[in-house]
Amino acid sequence: MDIEEEIRKKMDELVSQSSILVASPETIEKLKAKGHPIRSSTITYKDYLDALFDKRRKIADSLIKTLPQLSDSIANSTISALYEELKECFAFGIPGAGITLALILFELACKYRLFEEWKKNDPNSKWERIEGIKLTTVIKGLKKHKVISEEERSKLDEFNVDTRNSYIHYNIQKLVKDMVIGELPSMNIETGEVTVVKDVNASKYPHLWFSAKRVLDQKTVVLIVSFCISWVNRLLSTGK
């Protein structure tokens, strides 16, 4: 068996042991140049959807049960419609999109509540004005109108900077900075040597970022969404 056949055999073994195989673009091009079969498959839309729904259903079955409830006393059609979209993300097992929608709900609830405070002082206040204001300024406004305490303002500012900004602006390296892969099998495509690297910091390897983020989304979706919905309920519920 020559070296290329040995490499191909070891690659097949690695693929069979994992659902994900990651390689840099440079490595893929080198493998193609060596004659290794790097192929992309084409399937029908029906087969794609059937496979996707089967995969998502496994996540959705556990995810949908954790969705926090929006208060029935909130009379805001935009908030209600966005919450329904969030519910669909949970129903279809898409935690990353669910997190993003929850963050939008959180920001919108903050703006709606501040707008209500403005209208108390000036009934002619226009919504257009608040749409151009950054969330940090909105949070300060809520504190100024005594909707939240200084401690809560600090907490919301921290959430805005550390969580909301990273997801909304898709700062993916920052998001996965604390993600560590316990064991990562790796193969040298020149020699065929297989090594297992331990405690790999995913943020240092761009081709691992998205895979790491998908794991992060599943781990944090309930925590982030619960935080957001709790504030939506608090800020917009009737009798607040």
Short mmCIF file of C-alpha atoms in Angstrom, two decimals:
data_model
loop_
_atom_site.label_atom_id
_atom_site.label_comp_id
_atom_site.label_asym_id
_atom_site.label_seq_id
_atom_site.Cartn_x
_atom_site.Cartn_y
_atom_site.Cartn_z
CA MET A 1 0.00 0.00 0.00
CA ASP A 2 1.48 3.34 -1.06
CA ILE A 3 1.33 6.48 1.10
CA GLU A 4 -1.66 7.99 -0.73
CA GLU A 5 -3.73 4.81 -0.34
CA GLU A 6 -2.81 4.72 3.35
CA ILE A 7 -3.85 8.36 3.76
CA ARG A 8 -7.16 7.67 2.01
CA LYS A 9 -7.82 4.68 4.27
CA LYS A 10 -7.09 6.69 7.42
CA MET A 11 -9.30 9.53 6.19
CA ASP A 12 -12.16 7.07 5.68
CA GLU A 13 -11.65 5.78 9.23
CA LEU A 14 -11.76 9.31 10.67
CA VAL A 15 -14.89 10.14 8.69
CA SER A 16 -16.65 7.01 9.93
CA GLN A 17 -15.96 8.02 13.54
CA SER A 18 -17.43 11.52 13.31
CA SER A 19 -20.41 13.36 11.85
CA ILE A 20 -18.22 16.37 11.00
CA LEU A 21 -14.89 16.51 9.19
CA VAL A 22 -13.20 19.92 9.15
CA ALA A 23 -10.35 21.02 6.89
CA SER A 24 -8.90 24.36 5.90
CA PRO A 25 -9.36 25.50 2.26
CA GLU A 26 -5.62 25.03 1.72
CA THR A 27 -5.79 21.42 2.92
CA ILE A 28 -8.75 20.67 0.65
CA GLU A 29 -6.88 22.01 -2.37
CA LYS A 30 -3.82 19.91 -1.49
CA LEU A 31 -5.99 16.79 -1.21
CA LYS A 32 -7.56 17.51 -4.59
CA ALA A 33 -4.11 17.98 -6.12
CA LYS A 34 -3.07 14.59 -4.74
CA GLY A 35 -6.06 12.98 -6.43
CA HIS A 36 -8.14 12.32 -3.33
CA PRO A 37 -11.89 12.26 -4.07
CA ILE A 38 -13.23 15.49 -2.57
CA ARG A 39 -16.82 15.51 -3.80
CA SER A 40 -19.95 17.55 -3.25
CA SER A 41 -23.23 15.67 -3.43
CA THR A 42 -26.50 16.84 -4.93
CA ILE A 43 -29.86 15.62 -3.61
CA THR A 44 -33.45 16.49 -4.38
CA TYR A 45 -35.21 19.16 -2.35
CA LYS A 46 -37.54 16.51 -0.94
CA ASP A 47 -34.69 14.29 0.24
CA TYR A 48 -32.94 17.34 1.68
CA LEU A 49 -36.04 18.45 3.58
CA ASP A 50 -36.78 14.93 4.85
CA ALA A 51 -33.23 14.56 6.18
CA LEU A 52 -33.24 18.08 7.63
CA PHE A 53 -36.58 17.65 9.42
CA ASP A 54 -35.49 14.30 10.89
CA LYS A 55 -32.31 15.90 12.20
CA ARG A 56 -34.05 19.02 13.53
CA ARG A 57 -36.83 17.03 15.17
CA LYS A 58 -34.35 15.43 17.57
CA ILE A 59 -33.27 18.88 18.77
CA ALA A 60 -36.76 20.38 18.69
CA ASP A 61 -38.34 17.72 20.91
CA SER A 62 -36.26 18.84 23.88
CA LEU A 63 -35.93 22.51 22.90
CA ILE A 64 -39.62 23.40 22.55
CA LYS A 65 -40.32 22.39 26.16
CA THR A 66 -37.89 25.02 27.43
CA LEU A 67 -39.42 28.02 25.61
CA PRO A 68 -40.35 30.69 28.20
CA GLN A 69 -43.89 32.04 27.88
CA LEU A 70 -44.72 35.55 26.76
CA SER A 71 -47.12 37.25 29.17
CA ASP A 72 -50.75 37.15 27.99
CA SER A 73 -51.16 40.71 29.21
CA ILE A 74 -48.83 42.15 26.57
CA ALA A 75 -50.97 43.95 24.00
CA ASN A 76 -48.46 44.57 21.23
CA SER A 77 -48.93 42.91 17.84
CA THR A 78 -45.29 43.34 16.77
CA ILE A 79 -43.97 41.74 19.95
CA SER A 80 -46.51 38.90 19.66
CA ALA A 81 -45.60 38.25 16.01
CA LEU A 82 -41.88 38.16 16.77
CA TYR A 83 -42.52 35.79 19.66
CA GLU A 84 -44.36 33.44 17.27
CA GLU A 85 -41.30 33.45 15.01
CA LEU A 86 -39.16 32.68 18.05
CA LYS A 87 -41.48 29.80 18.88
CA GLU A 88 -41.01 28.46 15.34
CA CYS A 89 -37.23 28.49 15.86
CA PHE A 90 -37.71 26.31 18.93
CA ALA A 91 -40.22 24.07 17.12
CA PHE A 92 -37.80 23.48 14.25
CA GLY A 93 -34.73 23.11 16.47
CA ILE A 94 -32.82 26.21 15.32
CA PRO A 95 -31.24 27.60 18.52
CA GLY A 96 -28.94 30.13 16.83
CA ALA A 97 -31.79 31.88 15.04
CA GLY A 98 -33.86 31.66 18.22
CA ILE A 99 -31.18 33.52 20.17
CA THR A 100 -31.02 36.27 17.56
CA LEU A 101 -34.80 36.75 17.54
CA ALA A 102 -34.90 36.82 21.34
CA LEU A 103 -32.27 39.56 21.37
CA ILE A 104 -34.31 41.57 18.87
CA LEU A 105 -37.39 41.11 21.07
CA PHE A 106 -35.43 42.31 24.09
CA GLU A 107 -34.21 45.46 22.33
CA LEU A 108 -37.64 46.21 20.88
CA ALA A 109 -39.29 45.81 24.29
CA CYS A 110 -36.81 48.28 25.79
CA LYS A 111 -37.62 50.78 23.05
CA TYR A 112 -41.38 50.34 23.34
CA ARG A 113 -41.22 50.92 27.09
CA LEU A 114 -39.06 54.03 26.75
CA PHE A 115 -41.44 55.33 24.06
CA GLU A 116 -44.33 54.93 26.49
CA GLU A 117 -42.43 57.00 29.04
CA TRP A 118 -41.79 59.69 26.44
CA LYS A 119 -45.47 59.87 25.55
CA LYS A 120 -46.37 60.48 29.18
CA ASN A 121 -44.40 63.73 28.99
CA ASP A 122 -45.08 64.50 25.34
CA PRO A 123 -48.11 62.83 23.70
CA ASN A 124 -46.82 63.98 20.30
CA SER A 125 -43.60 61.95 20.55
CA LYS A 126 -42.76 60.16 17.28
CA TRP A 127 -41.63 56.54 17.02
CA GLU A 128 -39.16 57.45 14.27
CA ARG A 129 -36.98 59.15 16.85
CA ILE A 130 -36.47 56.06 18.97
CA GLU A 131 -35.64 53.77 16.05
CA GLY A 132 -32.36 55.60 15.52
CA ILE A 133 -31.22 55.35 19.14
CA LYS A 134 -28.65 52.76 20.21
CA LEU A 135 -29.64 50.26 22.88
CA THR A 136 -27.13 51.68 25.37
CA THR A 137 -28.91 55.04 25.18
CA VAL A 138 -32.29 53.37 25.51
CA ILE A 139 -31.16 51.60 28.67
CA LYS A 140 -29.95 54.90 30.10
CA GLY A 141 -33.35 56.37 29.27
CA LEU A 142 -35.11 53.60 31.17
CA LYS A 143 -32.95 54.37 34.18
CA LYS A 144 -33.64 58.12 33.85
CA HIS A 145 -37.39 57.46 33.88
CA LYS A 146 -36.96 55.16 36.89
CA VAL A 147 -38.19 52.09 35.03
CA ILE A 148 -35.05 50.24 36.12
CA SER A 149 -32.59 50.67 38.98
CA GLU A 150 -28.91 51.55 38.67
CA GLU A 151 -28.00 47.93 39.38
CA GLU A 152 -30.35 46.76 36.64
CA ARG A 153 -28.96 49.35 34.22
CA SER A 154 -25.47 47.98 34.83
CA LYS A 155 -26.71 44.42 34.31
CA LEU A 156 -28.46 45.28 31.04
CA ASP A 157 -25.43 47.20 29.77
CA GLU A 158 -23.24 44.19 30.47
CA PHE A 159 -25.68 41.89 28.67
CA ASN A 160 -25.78 44.29 25.72
CA VAL A 161 -21.99 44.41 25.35
CA ASP A 162 -21.09 40.80 26.14
CA THR A 163 -24.01 38.91 24.57
CA ARG A 164 -26.31 41.00 22.42
CA ASN A 165 -23.60 42.78 20.42
CA SER A 166 -21.66 39.60 19.73
CA TYR A 167 -24.70 37.80 18.32
CA ILE A 168 -26.31 40.71 16.46
CA HIS A 169 -23.00 41.71 14.83
CA TYR A 170 -21.96 38.06 14.48
CA ASN A 171 -18.60 38.48 16.20
CA ILE A 172 -18.07 34.76 15.90
CA GLN A 173 -14.48 34.56 17.17
CA LYS A 174 -15.48 36.44 20.30
CA LEU A 175 -18.49 34.18 20.78
CA VAL A 176 -16.42 30.98 20.74
CA LYS A 177 -13.43 32.34 22.68
CA ASP A 178 -14.16 30.07 25.65
CA MET A 179 -15.10 26.98 23.63
CA VAL A 180 -12.61 24.16 24.16
CA ILE A 181 -12.67 20.86 22.26
CA GLY A 182 -11.56 18.09 24.61
CA GLU A 183 -10.08 15.83 21.93
CA LEU A 184 -9.59 16.59 18.24
CA PRO A 185 -8.19 13.88 15.95
CA SER A 186 -5.92 15.40 13.32
CA MET A 187 -4.17 13.91 10.30
CA ASN A 188 -1.05 15.09 8.51
CA ILE A 189 -1.96 14.78 4.81
CA GLU A 190 1.70 14.57 3.82
CA THR A 191 2.66 11.64 6.06
CA GLY A 192 -0.68 10.12 7.03
CA GLU A 193 0.20 10.43 10.72
CA VAL A 194 -2.87 10.70 12.95
CA THR A 195 -2.58 12.54 16.26
CA VAL A 196 -5.14 13.48 18.88
CA VAL A 197 -4.85 17.07 20.04
CA LYS A 198 -6.32 17.76 23.48
CA ASP A 199 -7.98 20.89 24.87
CA VAL A 200 -8.17 22.76 21.57
CA ASN A 201 -9.24 26.42 21.78
CA ALA A 202 -11.68 26.69 18.87
CA SER A 203 -11.26 30.47 18.58
CA LYS A 204 -7.71 29.99 17.27
CA TYR A 205 -8.86 28.01 14.23
CA PRO A 206 -11.23 29.85 11.83
CA HIS A 207 -12.40 26.60 10.20
CA LEU A 208 -13.71 25.46 13.62
CA TRP A 209 -15.62 28.64 14.48
CA PHE A 210 -19.00 27.73 13.02
CA SER A 211 -18.99 24.19 14.42
CA ALA A 212 -18.07 25.57 17.84
CA LYS A 213 -20.81 28.21 17.64
CA ARG A 214 -23.45 25.58 16.89
CA VAL A 215 -22.47 23.77 20.08
CA LEU A 216 -22.46 27.07 21.98
CA ASP A 217 -25.94 27.95 20.68
CA GLN A 218 -27.37 24.69 21.98
CA LYS A 219 -25.73 25.20 25.37
CA THR A 220 -26.81 28.83 25.88
CA VAL A 221 -30.12 29.21 24.02
CA VAL A 222 -32.34 28.59 27.05
CA LEU A 223 -30.34 30.92 29.30
CA ILE A 224 -30.26 33.80 26.79
CA VAL A 225 -33.87 33.46 25.62
CA SER A 226 -35.14 33.21 29.20
CA PHE A 227 -33.28 36.39 30.12
CA CYS A 228 -34.72 38.25 27.13
CA ILE A 229 -38.32 37.11 27.57
CA SER A 230 -38.26 37.83 31.30
CA TRP A 231 -37.38 41.44 30.49
CA VAL A 232 -39.96 41.66 27.71
CA ASN A 233 -42.60 40.51 30.20
CA ARG A 234 -41.43 42.89 32.87
CA LEU A 235 -41.24 45.95 30.61
CA LEU A 236 -44.44 45.47 28.64
CA SER A 237 -46.91 43.52 30.79
CA THR A 238 -50.10 45.34 31.72
CA GLY A 239 -49.92 46.61 35.29
CA LYS A 240 -46.11 47.01 35.12
#
